[in-house]
Structures are given as structure tokens and as C-alpha cells.
XYZ file of C-alpha atoms in Angstrom:
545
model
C 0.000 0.000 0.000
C 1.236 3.430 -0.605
C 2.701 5.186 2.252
C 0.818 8.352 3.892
C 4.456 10.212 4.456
C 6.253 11.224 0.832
C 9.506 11.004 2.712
C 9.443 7.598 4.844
C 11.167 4.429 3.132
C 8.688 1.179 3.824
C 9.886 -2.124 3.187
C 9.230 -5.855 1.848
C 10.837 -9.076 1.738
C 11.741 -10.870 -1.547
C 8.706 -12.977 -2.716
C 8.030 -16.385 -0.888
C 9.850 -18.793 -3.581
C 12.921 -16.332 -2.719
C 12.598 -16.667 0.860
C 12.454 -20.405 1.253
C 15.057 -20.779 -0.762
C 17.484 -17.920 -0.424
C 15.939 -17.242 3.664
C 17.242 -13.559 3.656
C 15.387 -10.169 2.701
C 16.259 -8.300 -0.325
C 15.903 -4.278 0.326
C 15.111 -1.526 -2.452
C 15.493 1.628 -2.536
C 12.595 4.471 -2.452
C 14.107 7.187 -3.908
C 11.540 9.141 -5.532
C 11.182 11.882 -2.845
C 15.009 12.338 -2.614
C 15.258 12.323 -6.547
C 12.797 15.179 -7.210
C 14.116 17.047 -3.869
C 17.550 17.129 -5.001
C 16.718 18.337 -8.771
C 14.593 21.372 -7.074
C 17.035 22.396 -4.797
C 20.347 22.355 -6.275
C 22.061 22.510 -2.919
C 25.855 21.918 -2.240
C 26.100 18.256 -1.952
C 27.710 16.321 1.282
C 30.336 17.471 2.649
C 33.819 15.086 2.028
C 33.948 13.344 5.189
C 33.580 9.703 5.278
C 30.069 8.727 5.014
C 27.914 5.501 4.558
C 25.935 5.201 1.789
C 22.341 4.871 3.199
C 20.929 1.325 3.581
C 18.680 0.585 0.324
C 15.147 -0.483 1.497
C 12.187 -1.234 -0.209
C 9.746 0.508 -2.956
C 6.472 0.885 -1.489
C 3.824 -0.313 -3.664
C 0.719 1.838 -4.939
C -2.132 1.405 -4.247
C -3.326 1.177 -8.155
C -1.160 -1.594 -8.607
C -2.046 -3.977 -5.986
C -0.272 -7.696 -6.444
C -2.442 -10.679 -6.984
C 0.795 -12.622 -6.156
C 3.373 -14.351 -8.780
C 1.803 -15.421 -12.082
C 3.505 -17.136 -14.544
C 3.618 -16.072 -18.273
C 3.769 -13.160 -20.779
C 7.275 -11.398 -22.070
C 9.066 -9.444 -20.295
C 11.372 -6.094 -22.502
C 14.166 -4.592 -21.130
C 15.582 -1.596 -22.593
C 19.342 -1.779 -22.854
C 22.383 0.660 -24.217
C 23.034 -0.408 -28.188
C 26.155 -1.919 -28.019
C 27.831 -5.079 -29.094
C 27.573 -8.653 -27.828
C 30.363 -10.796 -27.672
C 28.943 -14.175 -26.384
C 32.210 -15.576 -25.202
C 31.602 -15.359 -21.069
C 35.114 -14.995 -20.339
C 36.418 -12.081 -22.303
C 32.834 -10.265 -22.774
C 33.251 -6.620 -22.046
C 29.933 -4.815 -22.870
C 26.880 -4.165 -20.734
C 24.151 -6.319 -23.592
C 26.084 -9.469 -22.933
C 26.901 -8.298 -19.053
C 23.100 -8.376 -18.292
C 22.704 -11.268 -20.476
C 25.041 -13.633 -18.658
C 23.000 -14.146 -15.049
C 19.693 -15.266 -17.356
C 21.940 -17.789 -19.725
C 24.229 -19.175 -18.062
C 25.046 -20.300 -13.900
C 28.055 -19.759 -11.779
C 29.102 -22.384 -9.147
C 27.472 -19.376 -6.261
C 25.403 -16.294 -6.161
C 26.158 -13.428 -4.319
C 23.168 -11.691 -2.690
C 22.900 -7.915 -2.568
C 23.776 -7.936 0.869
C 26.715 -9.520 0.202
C 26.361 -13.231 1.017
C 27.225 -15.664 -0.946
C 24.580 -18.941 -1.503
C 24.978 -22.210 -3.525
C 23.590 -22.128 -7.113
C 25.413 -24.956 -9.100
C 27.594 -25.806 -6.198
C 24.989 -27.120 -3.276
C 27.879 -26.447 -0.908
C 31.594 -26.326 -0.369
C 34.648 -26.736 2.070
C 37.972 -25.509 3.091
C 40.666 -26.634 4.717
C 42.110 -24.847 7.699
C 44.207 -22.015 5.836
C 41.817 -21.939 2.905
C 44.405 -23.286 0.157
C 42.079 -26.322 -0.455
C 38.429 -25.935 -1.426
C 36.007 -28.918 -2.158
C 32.691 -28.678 -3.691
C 29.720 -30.707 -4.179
C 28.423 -29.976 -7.338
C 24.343 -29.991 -8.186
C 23.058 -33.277 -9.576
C 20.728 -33.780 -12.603
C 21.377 -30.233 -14.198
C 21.770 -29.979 -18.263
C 23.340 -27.589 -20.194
C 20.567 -26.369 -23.014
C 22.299 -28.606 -25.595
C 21.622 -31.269 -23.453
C 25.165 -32.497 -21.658
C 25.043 -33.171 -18.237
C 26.585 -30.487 -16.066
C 29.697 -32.209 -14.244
C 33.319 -31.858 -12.410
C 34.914 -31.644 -16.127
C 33.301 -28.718 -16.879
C 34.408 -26.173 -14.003
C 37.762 -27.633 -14.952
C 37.049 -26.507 -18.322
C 35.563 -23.364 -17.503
C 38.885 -22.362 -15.305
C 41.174 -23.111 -17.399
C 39.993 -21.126 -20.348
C 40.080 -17.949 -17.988
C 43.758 -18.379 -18.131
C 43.864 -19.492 -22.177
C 42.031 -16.489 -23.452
C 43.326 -14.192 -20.569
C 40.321 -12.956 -19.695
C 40.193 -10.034 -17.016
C 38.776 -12.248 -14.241
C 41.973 -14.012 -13.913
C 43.700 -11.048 -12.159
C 41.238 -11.944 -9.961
C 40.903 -15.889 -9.922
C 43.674 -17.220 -8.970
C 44.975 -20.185 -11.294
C 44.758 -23.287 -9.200
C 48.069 -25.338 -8.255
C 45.766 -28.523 -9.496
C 41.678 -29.514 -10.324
C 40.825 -32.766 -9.309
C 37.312 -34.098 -10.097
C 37.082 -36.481 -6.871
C 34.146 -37.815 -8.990
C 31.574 -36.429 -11.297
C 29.744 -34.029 -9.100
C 32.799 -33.002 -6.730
C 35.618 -30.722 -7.220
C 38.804 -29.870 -5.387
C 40.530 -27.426 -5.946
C 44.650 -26.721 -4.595
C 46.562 -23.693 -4.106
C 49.756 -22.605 -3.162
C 48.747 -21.036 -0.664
C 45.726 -19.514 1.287
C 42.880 -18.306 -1.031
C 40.449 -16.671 1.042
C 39.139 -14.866 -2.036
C 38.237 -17.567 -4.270
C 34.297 -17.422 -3.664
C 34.591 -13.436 -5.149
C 35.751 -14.596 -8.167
C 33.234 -17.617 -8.487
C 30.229 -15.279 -8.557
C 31.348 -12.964 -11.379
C 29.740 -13.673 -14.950
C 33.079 -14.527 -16.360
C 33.198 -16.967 -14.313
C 29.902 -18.636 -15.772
C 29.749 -22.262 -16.263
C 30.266 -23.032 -20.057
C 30.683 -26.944 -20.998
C 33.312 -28.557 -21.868
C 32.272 -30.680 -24.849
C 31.825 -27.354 -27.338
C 34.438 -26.071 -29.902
C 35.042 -22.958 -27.905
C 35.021 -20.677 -31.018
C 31.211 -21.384 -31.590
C 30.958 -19.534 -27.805
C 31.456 -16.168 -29.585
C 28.386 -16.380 -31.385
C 26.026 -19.040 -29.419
C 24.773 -19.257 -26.006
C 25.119 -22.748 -24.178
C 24.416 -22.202 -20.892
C 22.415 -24.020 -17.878
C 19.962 -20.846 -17.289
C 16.809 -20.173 -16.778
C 16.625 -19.049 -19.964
C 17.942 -19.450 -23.844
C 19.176 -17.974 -26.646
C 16.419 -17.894 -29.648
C 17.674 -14.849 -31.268
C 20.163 -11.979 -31.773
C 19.700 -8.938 -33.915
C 22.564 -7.066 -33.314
C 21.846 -3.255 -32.049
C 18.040 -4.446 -32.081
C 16.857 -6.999 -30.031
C 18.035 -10.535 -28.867
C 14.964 -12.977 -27.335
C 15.390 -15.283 -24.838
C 12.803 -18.213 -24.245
C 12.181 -19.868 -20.677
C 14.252 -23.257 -19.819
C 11.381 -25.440 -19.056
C 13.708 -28.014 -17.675
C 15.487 -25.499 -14.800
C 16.883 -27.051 -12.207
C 15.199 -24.090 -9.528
C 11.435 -25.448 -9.367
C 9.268 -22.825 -10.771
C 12.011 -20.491 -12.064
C 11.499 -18.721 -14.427
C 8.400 -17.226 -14.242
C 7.810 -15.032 -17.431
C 7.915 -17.203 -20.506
C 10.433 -15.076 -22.666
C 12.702 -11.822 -21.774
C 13.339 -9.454 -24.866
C 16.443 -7.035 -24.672
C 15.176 -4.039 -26.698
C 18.127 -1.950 -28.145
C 17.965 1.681 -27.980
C 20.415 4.258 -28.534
C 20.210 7.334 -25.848
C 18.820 7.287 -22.235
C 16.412 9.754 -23.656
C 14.930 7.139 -26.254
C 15.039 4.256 -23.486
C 12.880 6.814 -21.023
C 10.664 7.366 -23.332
C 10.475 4.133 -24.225
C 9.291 2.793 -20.621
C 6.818 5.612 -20.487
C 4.898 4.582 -24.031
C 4.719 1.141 -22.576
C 7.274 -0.330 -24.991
C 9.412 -1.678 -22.736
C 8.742 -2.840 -19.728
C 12.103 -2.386 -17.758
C 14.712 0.178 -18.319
C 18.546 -1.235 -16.898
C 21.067 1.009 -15.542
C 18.601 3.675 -16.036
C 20.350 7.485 -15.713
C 19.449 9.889 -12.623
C 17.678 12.544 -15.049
C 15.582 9.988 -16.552
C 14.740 9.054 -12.837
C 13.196 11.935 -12.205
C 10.280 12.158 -15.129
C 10.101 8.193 -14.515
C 9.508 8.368 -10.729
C 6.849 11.559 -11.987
C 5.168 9.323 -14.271
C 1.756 7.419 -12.829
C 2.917 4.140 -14.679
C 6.384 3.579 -13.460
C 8.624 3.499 -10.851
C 12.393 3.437 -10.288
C 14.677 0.807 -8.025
C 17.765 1.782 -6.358
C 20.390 -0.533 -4.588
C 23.004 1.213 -2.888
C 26.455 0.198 -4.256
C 29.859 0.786 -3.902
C 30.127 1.548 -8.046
C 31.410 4.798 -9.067
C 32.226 6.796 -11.873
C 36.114 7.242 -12.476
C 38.975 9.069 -14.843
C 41.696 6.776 -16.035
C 44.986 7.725 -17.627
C 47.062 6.012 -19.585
C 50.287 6.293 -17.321
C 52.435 5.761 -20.597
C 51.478 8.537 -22.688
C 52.731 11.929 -21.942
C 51.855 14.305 -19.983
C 49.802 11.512 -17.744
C 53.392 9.535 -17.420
C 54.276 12.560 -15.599
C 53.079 11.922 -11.611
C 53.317 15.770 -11.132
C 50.532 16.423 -14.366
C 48.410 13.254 -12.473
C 48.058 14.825 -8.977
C 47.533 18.202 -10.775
C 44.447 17.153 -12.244
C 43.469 15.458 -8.877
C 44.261 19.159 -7.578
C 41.240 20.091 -9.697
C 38.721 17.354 -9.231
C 35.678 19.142 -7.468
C 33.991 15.835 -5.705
C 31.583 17.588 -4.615
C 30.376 19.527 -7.960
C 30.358 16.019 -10.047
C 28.018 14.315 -7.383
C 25.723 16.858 -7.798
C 26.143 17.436 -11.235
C 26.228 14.026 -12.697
C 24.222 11.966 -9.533
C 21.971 15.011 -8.256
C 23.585 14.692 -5.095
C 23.071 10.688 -4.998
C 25.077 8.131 -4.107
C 28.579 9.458 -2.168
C 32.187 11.089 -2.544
C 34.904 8.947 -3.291
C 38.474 9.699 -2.608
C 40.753 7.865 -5.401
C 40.049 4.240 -5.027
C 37.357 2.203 -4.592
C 37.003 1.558 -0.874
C 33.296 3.000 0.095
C 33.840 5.051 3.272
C 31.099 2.628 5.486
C 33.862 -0.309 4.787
C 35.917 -0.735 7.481
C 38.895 -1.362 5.510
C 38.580 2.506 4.296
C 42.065 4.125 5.643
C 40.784 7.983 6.410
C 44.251 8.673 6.661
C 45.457 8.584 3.024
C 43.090 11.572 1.577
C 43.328 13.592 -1.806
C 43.756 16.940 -1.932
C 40.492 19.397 -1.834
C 39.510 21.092 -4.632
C 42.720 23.740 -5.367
C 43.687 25.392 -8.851
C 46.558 27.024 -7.093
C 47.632 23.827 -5.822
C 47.891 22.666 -9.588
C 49.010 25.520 -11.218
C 52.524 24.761 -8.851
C 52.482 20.940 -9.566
C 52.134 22.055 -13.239
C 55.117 24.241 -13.150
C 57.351 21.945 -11.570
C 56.388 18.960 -14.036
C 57.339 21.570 -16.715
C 54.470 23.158 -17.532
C 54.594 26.821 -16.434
C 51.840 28.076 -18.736
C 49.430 24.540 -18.541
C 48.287 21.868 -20.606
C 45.738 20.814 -23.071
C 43.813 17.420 -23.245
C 41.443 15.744 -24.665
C 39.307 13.325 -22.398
C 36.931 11.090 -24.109
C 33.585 10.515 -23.038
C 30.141 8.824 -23.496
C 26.511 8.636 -22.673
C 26.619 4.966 -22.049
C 27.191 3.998 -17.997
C 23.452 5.699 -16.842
C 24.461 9.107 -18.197
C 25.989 10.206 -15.664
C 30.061 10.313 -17.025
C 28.976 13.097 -19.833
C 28.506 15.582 -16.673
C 31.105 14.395 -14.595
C 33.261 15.032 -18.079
C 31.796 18.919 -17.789
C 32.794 19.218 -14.525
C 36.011 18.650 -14.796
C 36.164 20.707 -17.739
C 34.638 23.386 -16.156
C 36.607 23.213 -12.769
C 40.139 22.374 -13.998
C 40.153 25.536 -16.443
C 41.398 27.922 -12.861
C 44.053 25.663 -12.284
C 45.751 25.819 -15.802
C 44.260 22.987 -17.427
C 42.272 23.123 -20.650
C 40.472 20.143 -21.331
C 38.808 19.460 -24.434
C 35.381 16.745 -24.090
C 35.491 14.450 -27.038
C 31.607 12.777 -26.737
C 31.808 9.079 -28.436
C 28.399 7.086 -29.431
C 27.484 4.573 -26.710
C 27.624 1.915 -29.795
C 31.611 0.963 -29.592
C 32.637 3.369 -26.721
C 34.266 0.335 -24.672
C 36.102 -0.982 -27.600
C 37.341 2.414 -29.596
C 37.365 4.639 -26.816
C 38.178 2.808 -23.129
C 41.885 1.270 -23.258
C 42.000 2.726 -26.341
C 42.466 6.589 -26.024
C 44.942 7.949 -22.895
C 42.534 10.176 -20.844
C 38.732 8.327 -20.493
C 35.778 8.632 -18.029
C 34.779 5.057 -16.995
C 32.147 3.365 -14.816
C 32.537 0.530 -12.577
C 30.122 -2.046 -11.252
C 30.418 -2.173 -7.279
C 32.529 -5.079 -5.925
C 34.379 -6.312 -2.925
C 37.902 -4.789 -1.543
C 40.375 -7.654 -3.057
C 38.042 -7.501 -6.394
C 37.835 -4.414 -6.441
C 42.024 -3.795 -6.362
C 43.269 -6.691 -7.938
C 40.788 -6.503 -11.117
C 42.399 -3.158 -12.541
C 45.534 -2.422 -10.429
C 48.435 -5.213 -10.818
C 50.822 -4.912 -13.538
C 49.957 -6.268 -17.256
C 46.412 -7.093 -15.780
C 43.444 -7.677 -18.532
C 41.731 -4.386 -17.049
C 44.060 -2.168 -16.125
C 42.883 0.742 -17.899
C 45.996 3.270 -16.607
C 48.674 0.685 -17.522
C 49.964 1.388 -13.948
C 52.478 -0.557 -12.874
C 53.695 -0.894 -8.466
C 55.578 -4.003 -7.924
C 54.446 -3.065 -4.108
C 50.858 -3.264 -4.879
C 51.248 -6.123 -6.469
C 52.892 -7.490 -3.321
C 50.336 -6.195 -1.024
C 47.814 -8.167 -3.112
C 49.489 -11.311 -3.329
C 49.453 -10.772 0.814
C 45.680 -9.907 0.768
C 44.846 -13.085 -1.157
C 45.068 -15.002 1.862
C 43.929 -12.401 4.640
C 40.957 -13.610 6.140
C 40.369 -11.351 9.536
C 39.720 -7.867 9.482
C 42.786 -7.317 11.746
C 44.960 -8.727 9.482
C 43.139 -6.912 6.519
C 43.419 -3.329 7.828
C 46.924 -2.858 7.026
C 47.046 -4.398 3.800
C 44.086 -2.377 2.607
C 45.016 0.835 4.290
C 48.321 0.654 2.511
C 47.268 -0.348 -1.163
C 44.225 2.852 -0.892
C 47.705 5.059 -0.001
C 49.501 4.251 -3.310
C 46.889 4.677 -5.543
C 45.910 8.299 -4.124
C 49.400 9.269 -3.870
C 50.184 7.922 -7.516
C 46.981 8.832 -8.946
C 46.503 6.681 -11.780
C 43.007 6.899 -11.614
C 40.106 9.287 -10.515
C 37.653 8.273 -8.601
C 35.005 11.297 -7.436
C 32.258 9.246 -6.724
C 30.187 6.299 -5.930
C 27.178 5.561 -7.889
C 23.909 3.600 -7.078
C 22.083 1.266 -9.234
C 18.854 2.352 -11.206
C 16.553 0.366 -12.638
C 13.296 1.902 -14.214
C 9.873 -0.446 -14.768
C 6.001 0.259 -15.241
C 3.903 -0.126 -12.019
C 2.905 -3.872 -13.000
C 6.610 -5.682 -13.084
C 7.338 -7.691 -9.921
C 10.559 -8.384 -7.643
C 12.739 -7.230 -10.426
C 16.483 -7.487 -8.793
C 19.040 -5.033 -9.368
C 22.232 -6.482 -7.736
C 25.144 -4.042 -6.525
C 27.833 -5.014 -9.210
C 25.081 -3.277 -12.150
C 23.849 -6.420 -13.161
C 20.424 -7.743 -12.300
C 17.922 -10.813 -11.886
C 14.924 -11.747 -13.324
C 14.172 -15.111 -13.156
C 12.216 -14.302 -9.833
C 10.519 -11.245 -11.930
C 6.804 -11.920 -12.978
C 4.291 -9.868 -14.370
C 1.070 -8.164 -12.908
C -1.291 -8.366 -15.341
């Protein structure tokens, strides 16, 4: 029912099938009162002291659009960016095949939006004491939609292809010291040493199941997964259809009989879009859209709090950004404050140069950037040699919820008093990650949120898939060979505290901000799941019709 206060958050738990199964809450954000408060005031956004970003609860649900409980049936449209879709699960880059991967395919575990971690194709698993052996019991009876039995041989398969095709998950997964399939539906796996991180890369869609009786150059172009759903179609840059797996191992999942991925080619199109009734959800929808969306009588708008954000990368090879002077000059002039509010209306949270959220307790408060200072770079532009400043180009795009486009202005905007002219170079959404991103030396990027080792170890160490600054510390590195096998807090702090030092001190990337995740629908879609990492779930969704 709708709540009587504009301003009070109410809350749900997931739907019954969820419960039993998963047994924890899911919590959504209600953000429409904040949204529209923040575009009509304009105000200075918070201050940059450490903060928490505020604990997403639930949507409240109007009264027009009362549920009649899950239903099974009909087609369910998401709008999505116009991009390519490279098929292949570990080397896929863009956000089509990103949100495509959770509905398709499995991973061994799921992790929850609070964090948790619970069994999908692995019904459980073991350590031994210091974590450098893992065993898992595998699910029995699952098929993969060609029809092989899922088994031991495949995760082998599956893990050792991350390390073939060097995909960027395996600066993050760990190659094992040996795979041993005990027997068909149990796995050990042997380290070195301690791996108390292996479960964070399990859960990420690289790190999908894919079998192991497929020429793996037919996985560029065809799905063969052990979803909930499957591939019937791709149009590239207009729709791809997905049909439900009758045979799903998760009794009564899914429950719409086909999702659609509608291509469209600005946030402005994909708004509109959702309001016609065209589409019925809009993924990683941007804040301004938000705002007309949460206005409109026939949709609504999901947050999830996150520890994403929105970043500036430089390439620390080119010139001037090989120059650590010309790097903490530019950090001189990034006003933290100014991009929240310009490109997140005040939403979400200040970040301060890596990607520790300031609610974690790893977050080291003593290793700070600079605040906002044009005199401060003006005299680290002189002493790197540049008495009279410096022009760049930074490259930019609409794709990433719209919100990197203002953040771009910003810094434009607010780097001009400290001697630094920089020129915005917009690219299509269609091809930014591949012509622009890793491609061009100064970039705005967005990140999906993720834990603290993922987080580090997925674009920091040297020669890694990701590293979008081709920064190189042979101490980092160290520090996250260390962390790999940390599994207290006490013996965390240090580490962490440390490797958030030399990246604000080095400055190899920006990072302003963190970023929720928004996810526009009409009134009548149901227990739609955006997860923190900017992916989401919908083979709980249904529709209320």
C-alpha cells in the first residue's frame, strides 16, 4: 500500500519462492522523494567526510497496482544501451552481454545484494584450515541447453579457459596449483597457498559455467548455458529474445515465458520508451531519466546502494599523464563535490581515489586527496614543466546511466582555474568500450560495485586484462598477493590501508564518486532485482497483469 508520508522508506521481503530458498530479505530503494528534492534544490552536496551510503530499502507499492501474487507467463522487454555482444563469457566486455550472462548461463554461487554468498550450481563447499584447499559438491541432474550433463569436467574446463584467453577475471581468480574431479559431481581445488578470495571470483559472470564438450570458437556467437533461460535470437543493435528453460533445475524459475532485450540508442529514447509502454524495464537507467520516470503514474524506479562509481583513467604511458606531477595536478582540480551533484543530483557518495566506500571498514581515512585547489595545480604544473598549462582531450560517453557526460563537464569546467584546458570528445554509446576505453589515454569510466580484493586486484596489478591506466607498483602487487590469503579484518586493515595510499598518492586513476544502481519499470513488473555489481535478476521477476 502506498505510504501516507512522501519522505518515509517502507519495506518488503523478496517474494516467498525467494525466501524459502534464499531465507534472507532483499531491500530496495525508495528514492523518488530524494530524486525530485535534489533536482529542485540544487544545494551543495555532502560534505567530504567519510560517510555511509544509506541502507537501500524497499519501494512501497501503490495502491493502483495492488499484487495478486506471482503469475507465470507473458514477455518481459528490457531496454538496454546499443552496443555489441560478444557471447564468449570470459572475455565479454559490454553491458548487452553483461546483463545477459545471469539469465543464460550459472556460476558455481550467487552473491546476494547484501553480500552473502549462496549455492547455485555448487549445493555447498569446504575448506581446509588455511583456505588453500576448497572442495565442492556440485548440483546433480542439471543440463546444459544442448543437453550435456553439467559435471566436475566442466568447471575444470571453464577455469582453465580464464587463463587461455586471458580474460580479465583471472587477475582476480587465482589459477589453481591442481583440479581434481574427486568424482563427477565433486571438485577440489589446490593452491599454493591460502585463497580466502576464491568465492569473489566464483560469482562474477566470467566466471559462468560453459561446458566442456563445445568447440570454444562457436561460444562467440552461441549461447550454451544451464539458465533459466535461452538464446532464440540476436539482432545485433536491435533486439536478442530469450525463451524460458522449461527443464530449470530451480522449481518454478522462471516465471515469465520469454525476456526481450530491446536496443535503444540514448537514455532519452530508453525513457521514453518505458513511459509509451514499450518496454517494460529500463537497466542502468540514468538519474535525469529518474526523475520524469519516478513523476510518471505508470512507473517506478529501483535503487540498490552500491559501492560503483564513476572514475577518470589515464594512460600512465602517454605523456603528460606519465608525468606523476601532471596526475596529482588534475586530482588538484577534481571538485567531488560539484560532479556528485552534477552528474548523480547529489546521490550516491564522494569517493576519494580508489574504490574503498567510506562505510567499509577497511577505508584508511588517513590517506586523503587533496580538496579542490587550482593554485595547488598551477605549482604541480610548473614543476612537471608546464609553467603556462596543458591541453587534453578526455573522451567521453553517454553509455554507464548518463551520468560520465557531466562528470566530463565538470572537470572541464573546474580544472580551467588551475591551468588545465580540457577538451570533451563525446563518443556514441555503440563501440565506446572498444574504440574509446583502453584505447584513447585520458577516459571517463564506470565501474560495477565489488568487494575490496576484487575491487584492487581486477584493474591495479601490472599487465592485468583491465588495467585501464597501464599502472604498474611491484608493491601493490605485493600487497595483493598478501591480501589473497587475509581472512580477519585485523589482518586486513593494514594491507588495505596501505594499497588505498599508493593509488591516491600515484593517482593513476580518478575516482570522485560512488554511484547507485537504477533500474526503471512500469507499475505492474514484480521483484525485479538489481544487484550491486550493475547487473540484475529476473528469473524471480513476474508480471502483474
Amino acid at each position: 500500500m502506498r505510504t501516507t508520508n512522501p519522505n518515509r522508506l517502507t519495506q518488503r521481503s523478496l517474494p516467498k519462492r525467494l525466501r524459502a530458498w534464499w531465507g534472507v530479505p532483499l531491500l530496495l530503494t525508495a528514492i523518488a522523494t530524494a530524486l525530485l528534492a535534489l533536482a529542485a534544490c540544487g544545494g551543495d552536496a555532502a560534505t567530504p567526510t567519510p560517510q555511509a551510503t544509506p541502507t537501500p530499502q524497499a519501494t512501497a507499492i501503490p495502491a493502483t497496482a495492488t499484487p495478486s501474487g506471482p503469475t507465470t507467463g507473458g514477455s518481459l522487454r528490457v531496454g538496454l544501451i546499443s552496443d555489441e555482444w560478444d557471447f564468449d563469457p570470459p572475455t565479454l566486455v559490454n553491458m548487452p552481454a553483461i546483463a545477459g550472462m545471469p539469465h543464460l548461463y550459472d556460476n558455481l554461487v550467487i552473491r546476494l545484494p547484501d553480500g552473502t554468498m549462496k549455492p547455485m550450481l555448487a549445493e555447498s563447499w569446504t575448506t581446509n584450515d588455511d583456505a588453500s584447499q576448497w572442495t565442492f559438491n556440485l548440483r546433480k541432474g542439471v543440463k546444459f541447453h544442448h543437453g550435456k550433463e553439467f559435471k566436475a569436467e566442466d568447471v575444470i574446463f571453464t577455469i582453465n579457459r580464464l587463463f587461455e584467453v586471458e580474460s580479465p577475471l583471472a587477475s582476480v581468480m587465482v589459477k589453481p596449483l591442481a583440479m581434481v574431479a574427486v568424482d563427477d559431481h565433486t571438485l577440489r581445488l589446490e593452491f599454493d597457498g591460502p585463497n580466502a578470495v576464491l568465492l569473489e571470483a566464483l560469482v562474477k559472470y566470467h566466471m559462468v559455467i560453459t561446458p566442456s564438450d563445445v568447440d570454444t570458437k562457436r561460444f562467440v556467437l552461441e549461447e550454451f548455458g544451464t539458465g533459466p533461460f535461452i538464446l532464440v535470437e540476436h539482432v545485433p543493435g536491435e533486439r536478442t529474445v530469450m525463451k524460458k528453460n522449461e527443464d530449470y533445475f530451480l522449481e518454478g524459475v522462471p516465471l515469465v515465458d520469454e525476456m526481450i532485450f530491446v536496443y535503444l540508442a540514448s537514455p532519452e529514447s530508453r525513457a521514453e520508451s518505458l513511459k509509451a509502454g514499450t518496454v517494460d524495464v529500463i537497466f542502468d537507467l540514468d538519474i535525469e531519466s529518474s526523475i520524469s520516470l519516478e513523476a510518471d503514474p505508470n512507473t517506478k524506479v529501483l535503487a540498490q546502494a552500491s559501492a560503483g562509481y564513476l572514475n577518470l583513467a589515464m594512460d600512465v604511458t602517454e605523456p603528460p599523464f606519465d608525468n606523476v606531477l601532471v596526475r596529482k595536478a588534475i586530482q588538484a582540480v577534481t571538485d567531488r563535490k560539484a560532479i556528485l551533484q552534477a552528474a548523480q543530483f547529489g546521490l550516491g557518495g564522494i569517493a576519494y581515489d580508489h574504490p574503498i566506500i567510506p562505510s567499509d571498514p577497511l577505508f584508511n581515512s588517513e590517506c586523503m586527496p587533496p580538496d579542490y585547489d587550482p593554485d595547488l595545480a598551477k605549482s604541480l604544473l610548473a614543476e612537471a614543466g608546464y609553467p603556462d598549462g596543458i591541453t587534453i582531450e578526455l573522451h567521453t560517453s553517454t553509455t554507464g546511466g548518463g551520468a560520465m557526460v557531466p562528470m566530463a563537464t565538470v572537470m572541464k569546467e573546474r580544472a580551467a582555474p588551475g591551468g588545465i584546458n580540457i577538451e570533451i570528445v563525446q563518443v556514441p554509446e555503440t563501440g565506446y568500450w572498444s574504440d574509446a576505453w583502453m584505447v584513447k589515454p585520458f577516459v571517463t569510466v564506470w565501474w560495477g560495485g565489488r568487494p575490496a580484493y576484487e575491487a584492487f586486484s581486477v584493474v591495479y596489478p601490472t599487465g592485468g586484462s583491465w588495467n585501464e591506466s597501464k599502472y604498474s607498483n611491484l608493491e601493490l602487487d605485493s600487497l595483493l598477493e598478501t591480501a589473497m590469503g587475509q581472512g580477519t579484518l585485523e589482518d586486513q586493515k593494514p594491507t588495505y590501508g596501505r594499497l588505498q595510499c599508493i593509488v591516491v598518492d600515484e593517482v593513476p586513476r580518478i575516482i570522485p564518486v560512488f554511484r547507485p544502481v537504477l533500474v526503471g519499470s512500469l507499475l505492474d513488473v514484480r521483484d525485479l532485482v538489481p544487484m550491486p555489481d550493475f547487473t540484475f535478476q529476473a528469473r524471480w521477476t513476474w508480471l502483474d497483469r
